[in-house]
């Protein structure tokens, strides 16, 4: 649906409602026919107004303001807002791996013939495990996203993950060609491809985007070249900071997304020495605890062009962190 169609659809639907009301009040035919035809037109117009009004709002939303905040002890957040080369809203989280209280949890596996995990939203995972921050992680299958009545997985469905994952030493999934695994050791050391010691926490992504502090050479496939919602994860040269970058996309005038090269350049700008690409698109979700017992979806995920509709995904990376000292909050 084209961005400019919202207003014309809204106007046409209002006209249909007016015609329907005219039929109900003035059409000189049998009562049942007048009522049926008029009501059908009014209902059609109301539905059209709803769709047109939503689409107009969806394609004309104002972008938020850039912000920089300390969320938790050792966790800093920045929201970047661009208008060129297209509207973009990006979210960057910087986690100090040496900060006391920082810890991690990947979705615990429950392997079976039907899948390695049970599908859940990112906010559902965060609520269930009490983490302060969570993102989605591995690609997965089966996956279908045709419309709100035809999609999978549903909440609680068993799904297979793409690549390897681990949760508190329990490993599931399998390494695969062209995938890269990000390992987090028990003492919070980050490594790629090979764990630093025992396998403790791990998620996998669709190849490197940064190596040795520079963007890698990307293939020429369409997915890499088009603006798209992205989720990248990396580590700085010191190994002290875990970097998470999420880019909202597929939302005209608000955030149309970035190419993979553009998103990678932002990660490098944040000091990434090594980075990988996690599951993006409508899966890309960032959730934080903004009050005890209350979770906030920080970005604007889009499923079926519905802003804020969280996708049910496979694995997640959760972060535990301590509250900020009182003097820091003020």
Coordinates of C-alpha atoms in Angstrom, one line a residue:
X1 CA 0.0 0.0 0.0
X2 CA 1.5 3.3 -1.1
X3 CA 2.2 5.9 1.6
X4 CA 0.0 8.6 -0.2
X5 CA -3.1 6.4 -0.2
X6 CA -4.1 7.1 3.4
X7 CA -5.8 10.5 2.9
X8 CA -7.7 9.5 -0.3
X9 CA -8.9 6.3 1.3
X10 CA -10.1 8.3 4.3
X11 CA -12.0 10.7 2.1
X12 CA -13.6 8.0 0.0
X13 CA -14.6 6.1 3.1
X14 CA -16.3 9.2 4.6
X15 CA -18.2 9.6 1.3
X16 CA -19.3 5.9 1.5
X17 CA -20.6 6.5 5.0
X18 CA -22.5 9.5 3.9
X19 CA -24.1 7.5 1.0
X20 CA -24.9 4.7 3.5
X21 CA -26.7 7.1 5.8
X22 CA -28.6 8.6 2.9
X23 CA -29.8 5.1 1.9
X24 CA -30.9 4.4 5.5
X25 CA -32.8 7.6 5.8
X26 CA -34.2 8.4 2.3
X27 CA -34.2 5.4 0.0
X28 CA -37.8 4.5 -0.7
X29 CA -37.7 0.8 -1.0
X30 CA -38.7 -2.1 1.2
X31 CA -37.4 -1.6 4.8
X32 CA -35.3 -4.7 4.9
X33 CA -33.5 -3.8 1.7
X34 CA -33.0 -0.2 2.8
X35 CA -31.6 -1.3 6.1
X36 CA -29.3 -4.0 4.7
X37 CA -27.9 -1.8 1.9
X38 CA -27.4 1.2 4.1
X39 CA -25.8 -0.7 7.0
X40 CA -23.5 -2.5 4.6
X41 CA -22.3 0.8 3.2
X42 CA -21.9 2.4 6.6
X43 CA -19.9 -0.6 7.9
X44 CA -17.7 -0.6 4.7
X45 CA -17.1 3.1 5.2
X46 CA -16.2 2.8 8.9
X47 CA -13.7 0.0 8.1
X48 CA -12.2 2.1 5.3
X49 CA -11.9 5.1 7.6
X50 CA -10.1 2.9 10.2
X51 CA -7.7 1.6 7.6
X52 CA -7.2 4.9 5.9
X53 CA -6.8 6.8 9.2
X54 CA -4.3 4.3 10.5
X55 CA -2.3 4.3 7.2
X56 CA -2.2 8.1 7.2
X57 CA -0.9 8.1 10.8
X58 CA 1.6 5.3 10.0
X59 CA 3.1 7.2 7.1
X60 CA 3.1 10.6 8.7
X61 CA 4.4 10.0 12.2
X62 CA 6.9 12.4 13.6
X63 CA 10.3 11.0 14.4
X64 CA 11.3 11.0 18.1
X65 CA 14.0 13.2 19.5
X66 CA 17.6 11.9 19.9
X67 CA 18.4 10.9 23.4
X68 CA 21.4 9.6 25.5
X69 CA 20.6 7.9 28.8
X70 CA 22.1 5.7 31.4
X71 CA 19.6 2.9 31.9
X72 CA 21.3 0.7 34.5
X73 CA 24.7 0.4 36.1
X74 CA 27.0 -0.3 33.2
X75 CA 24.2 0.0 30.5
X76 CA 24.1 3.1 28.3
X77 CA 21.5 3.8 25.6
X78 CA 21.5 6.2 22.7
X79 CA 18.7 6.9 20.1
X80 CA 20.0 8.3 16.9
X81 CA 17.6 10.1 14.5
X82 CA 18.4 10.9 10.8
X83 CA 16.6 12.4 7.9
X84 CA 19.3 11.7 5.3
X85 CA 19.7 9.7 3.1
X86 CA 16.2 8.7 4.4
X87 CA 14.3 8.9 7.7
X88 CA 16.0 6.5 10.2
X89 CA 15.6 5.8 13.9
X90 CA 18.5 3.7 15.4
X91 CA 19.0 2.4 18.9
X92 CA 22.5 1.7 20.4
X93 CA 23.1 -0.1 23.7
X94 CA 26.6 -0.2 25.2
X95 CA 27.1 -2.8 28.0
X96 CA 30.1 -2.6 30.3
X97 CA 31.1 -6.3 30.7
X98 CA 33.2 -5.4 33.8
X99 CA 30.4 -3.7 35.7
X100 CA 29.4 -5.6 38.9
X101 CA 25.9 -7.0 38.5
X102 CA 26.0 -7.4 34.7
X103 CA 25.0 -10.9 33.7
X104 CA 23.5 -12.6 30.7
X105 CA 20.8 -15.2 29.8
X106 CA 20.0 -16.8 26.4
X107 CA 16.7 -18.5 25.9
X108 CA 16.9 -21.9 27.6
X109 CA 16.7 -24.7 25.0
X110 CA 14.1 -27.4 25.1
X111 CA 15.2 -29.6 22.2
X112 CA 12.8 -32.0 20.6
X113 CA 12.1 -33.3 17.1
X114 CA 9.8 -30.4 16.5
X115 CA 12.3 -27.7 17.5
X116 CA 15.0 -26.5 19.9
X117 CA 12.9 -23.8 21.7
X118 CA 9.3 -22.7 22.1
X119 CA 8.6 -19.4 20.4
X120 CA 8.0 -16.3 22.5
X121 CA 8.1 -12.5 22.1
X122 CA 11.1 -10.6 23.4
X123 CA 9.0 -8.9 26.1
X124 CA 7.6 -12.3 27.1
X125 CA 11.1 -13.7 27.5
X126 CA 12.1 -10.7 29.5
X127 CA 9.1 -10.9 31.8
X128 CA 9.5 -14.7 32.4
X129 CA 13.2 -14.4 33.3
X130 CA 13.3 -11.1 35.0
X131 CA 16.0 -9.5 32.9
X132 CA 16.5 -5.8 32.7
X133 CA 17.1 -5.7 29.0
X134 CA 16.5 -8.1 26.1
X135 CA 16.9 -8.4 22.3
X136 CA 15.9 -11.1 19.8
X137 CA 18.8 -13.2 18.5
X138 CA 19.0 -16.3 16.1
X139 CA 17.2 -16.7 12.8
X140 CA 14.7 -19.5 13.0
X141 CA 12.2 -21.6 11.0
X142 CA 9.4 -22.4 10.2
X143 CA 8.4 -18.8 9.5
X144 CA 5.5 -17.4 7.6
X145 CA 4.1 -13.8 7.8
X146 CA 1.3 -13.3 5.3
X147 CA -1.3 -11.4 7.4
X148 CA -2.5 -11.3 11.0
X149 CA -4.6 -14.5 10.5
X150 CA -1.9 -16.4 8.6
X151 CA 1.5 -16.5 10.2
X152 CA 3.8 -18.7 12.2
X153 CA 5.2 -19.4 14.6
X154 CA 2.5 -18.6 17.2
X155 CA 3.3 -18.1 20.9
X156 CA 4.5 -21.4 22.3
X157 CA 5.1 -23.2 19.0
X158 CA 8.2 -25.3 18.8
X159 CA 10.7 -23.8 16.4
X160 CA 14.2 -24.7 15.0
X161 CA 17.0 -22.2 15.4
X162 CA 19.5 -21.4 12.7
X163 CA 23.0 -21.9 14.0
X164 CA 24.1 -22.6 17.6
X165 CA 22.9 -21.3 20.9
X166 CA 23.7 -22.0 24.5
X167 CA 22.1 -21.0 27.8
X168 CA 24.0 -21.4 31.1
X169 CA 26.2 -24.2 29.6
X170 CA 23.4 -26.1 27.9
X171 CA 24.1 -26.1 24.1
X172 CA 21.5 -26.6 21.4
X173 CA 21.3 -26.1 17.7
X174 CA 24.1 -26.8 15.3
X175 CA 26.9 -24.7 13.6
X176 CA 26.2 -23.9 10.0
X177 CA 28.1 -22.6 7.0
X178 CA 28.3 -18.8 6.8
X179 CA 26.9 -18.4 10.3
X180 CA 29.0 -16.9 13.2
X181 CA 28.4 -17.6 16.9
X182 CA 28.9 -15.0 19.5
X183 CA 30.0 -16.6 22.8
X184 CA 29.7 -15.0 26.3
X185 CA 31.8 -16.9 28.9
X186 CA 30.8 -17.2 32.5
X187 CA 33.1 -14.3 33.4
X188 CA 31.7 -12.2 30.5
X189 CA 34.4 -12.5 27.9
X190 CA 33.1 -12.2 24.4
X191 CA 34.5 -14.4 21.6
X192 CA 33.4 -15.4 18.1
X193 CA 33.4 -18.8 16.3
X194 CA 35.3 -20.4 19.2
X195 CA 34.4 -20.1 22.9
X196 CA 36.8 -18.7 25.4
X197 CA 36.8 -21.7 27.7
X198 CA 33.6 -23.5 28.4
X199 CA 30.5 -22.7 26.3
X200 CA 28.2 -20.7 28.7
X201 CA 25.9 -18.3 26.7
X202 CA 25.8 -18.2 22.9
X203 CA 23.7 -16.9 20.0
X204 CA 24.4 -17.0 16.3
X205 CA 24.0 -14.6 13.4
X206 CA 24.2 -14.4 9.7
X207 CA 28.0 -13.8 9.3
X208 CA 30.4 -11.1 10.2
X209 CA 29.7 -7.5 9.5
X210 CA 32.9 -6.1 11.2
X211 CA 36.3 -7.7 11.5
X212 CA 39.5 -6.1 12.8
X213 CA 37.6 -2.8 13.3
X214 CA 36.5 -2.4 9.7
X215 CA 33.4 -3.4 7.7
X216 CA 33.6 -6.7 5.7
X217 CA 32.9 -6.9 2.0
X218 CA 29.3 -7.7 1.6
X219 CA 27.7 -9.8 -1.1
X220 CA 25.6 -8.0 -3.7
X221 CA 22.3 -9.7 -2.9
X222 CA 19.2 -7.6 -2.6
X223 CA 18.7 -8.1 1.2
X224 CA 22.0 -6.4 1.9
X225 CA 21.4 -3.5 -0.4
X226 CA 17.9 -2.4 0.5
X227 CA 17.0 -0.3 3.6
X228 CA 15.7 -2.7 6.2
X229 CA 15.3 -3.1 9.9
X230 CA 18.6 -4.4 11.3
X231 CA 20.0 -6.0 14.5
X232 CA 23.7 -6.1 14.9
X233 CA 25.9 -7.2 17.9
X234 CA 29.6 -6.6 18.4
X235 CA 32.4 -6.0 20.9
X236 CA 35.0 -3.2 21.1
X237 CA 38.7 -3.6 20.7
X238 CA 39.3 -3.8 24.4
X239 CA 36.7 -6.6 24.8
X240 CA 35.1 -4.6 27.6
X241 CA 32.0 -3.3 25.9
X242 CA 29.2 -5.3 24.2
X243 CA 27.6 -3.2 21.5
X244 CA 24.0 -3.7 20.3
X245 CA 22.6 -1.8 17.4
X246 CA 19.0 -2.0 16.3
X247 CA 17.6 0.0 13.3
X248 CA 13.8 0.4 12.9
X249 CA 12.6 0.1 9.3
X250 CA 9.7 -0.4 6.9
X251 CA 8.0 2.7 8.3
X252 CA 7.7 5.6 5.8
X253 CA 8.6 9.1 7.1
X254 CA 9.5 7.6 10.5
X255 CA 12.2 5.0 9.9
X256 CA 12.8 3.3 6.5
X257 CA 15.8 1.3 7.7
X258 CA 19.4 1.0 6.6
X259 CA 21.3 -1.1 4.2
X260 CA 23.6 -3.6 5.8
X261 CA 26.7 -1.5 4.9
X262 CA 25.1 1.7 6.4
X263 CA 24.2 -0.2 9.6
X264 CA 27.7 -1.6 9.9
X265 CA 29.2 1.8 9.5
X266 CA 27.2 2.9 12.5
X267 CA 28.4 0.0 14.6
X268 CA 32.0 0.7 13.6
X269 CA 31.4 4.4 14.6
X270 CA 30.6 3.1 18.1
X271 CA 34.0 1.4 18.3
X272 CA 33.2 -2.2 17.2
X273 CA 36.2 -4.4 16.6
X274 CA 34.1 -7.4 15.6
X275 CA 30.4 -7.6 14.9
X276 CA 27.7 -10.0 13.5
X277 CA 24.2 -9.6 12.1
X278 CA 21.4 -11.1 14.1
X279 CA 17.8 -11.7 13.0
X280 CA 16.4 -8.4 11.7
X281 CA 13.2 -7.3 9.8
X282 CA 10.1 -7.5 11.9
X283 CA 11.9 -9.7 14.4
X284 CA 14.2 -6.8 15.5
X285 CA 13.1 -5.9 19.1
X286 CA 14.6 -4.1 22.0
X287 CA 12.9 -4.4 25.4
X288 CA 13.9 -2.8 28.7
X289 CA 12.6 -2.7 32.3
X290 CA 11.6 0.9 32.9
X291 CA 10.1 0.2 36.4
X292 CA 10.0 -2.8 38.7
X293 CA 7.7 -5.3 37.2
X294 CA 7.1 -3.2 34.0
X295 CA 8.6 -3.6 30.6
X296 CA 8.9 -1.2 27.7
X297 CA 9.4 -2.0 24.1
X298 CA 11.9 0.6 23.2
X299 CA 11.9 0.4 19.4
X300 CA 9.0 0.2 17.1
X301 CA 8.8 -3.3 15.6
X302 CA 6.5 -3.8 12.6
X303 CA 4.6 -6.9 11.7
X304 CA 2.1 -6.8 8.9
X305 CA 2.7 -3.0 8.7
X306 CA 1.3 -2.7 12.3
X307 CA 3.5 -0.4 14.4
X308 CA 4.4 -2.0 17.7
X309 CA 3.3 -5.5 16.9
X310 CA 6.0 -7.8 18.4
X311 CA 6.9 -10.8 16.4
X312 CA 7.1 -14.2 18.1
X313 CA 10.7 -15.3 17.7
X314 CA 13.0 -18.1 18.7
X315 CA 15.9 -17.1 20.9
X316 CA 16.7 -14.0 22.9
X317 CA 19.7 -12.4 24.7
X318 CA 18.8 -11.1 28.1
X319 CA 20.9 -8.8 30.3
X320 CA 20.7 -8.5 34.0
X321 CA 21.9 -5.2 35.5
X322 CA 21.7 -3.3 38.8
X323 CA 19.8 -0.1 39.2
X324 CA 21.7 3.1 38.9
X325 CA 22.8 4.8 42.1
X326 CA 20.4 7.5 43.2
X327 CA 22.8 10.3 42.5
X328 CA 23.2 9.1 38.9
X329 CA 19.4 9.0 38.3
X330 CA 18.9 12.7 39.1

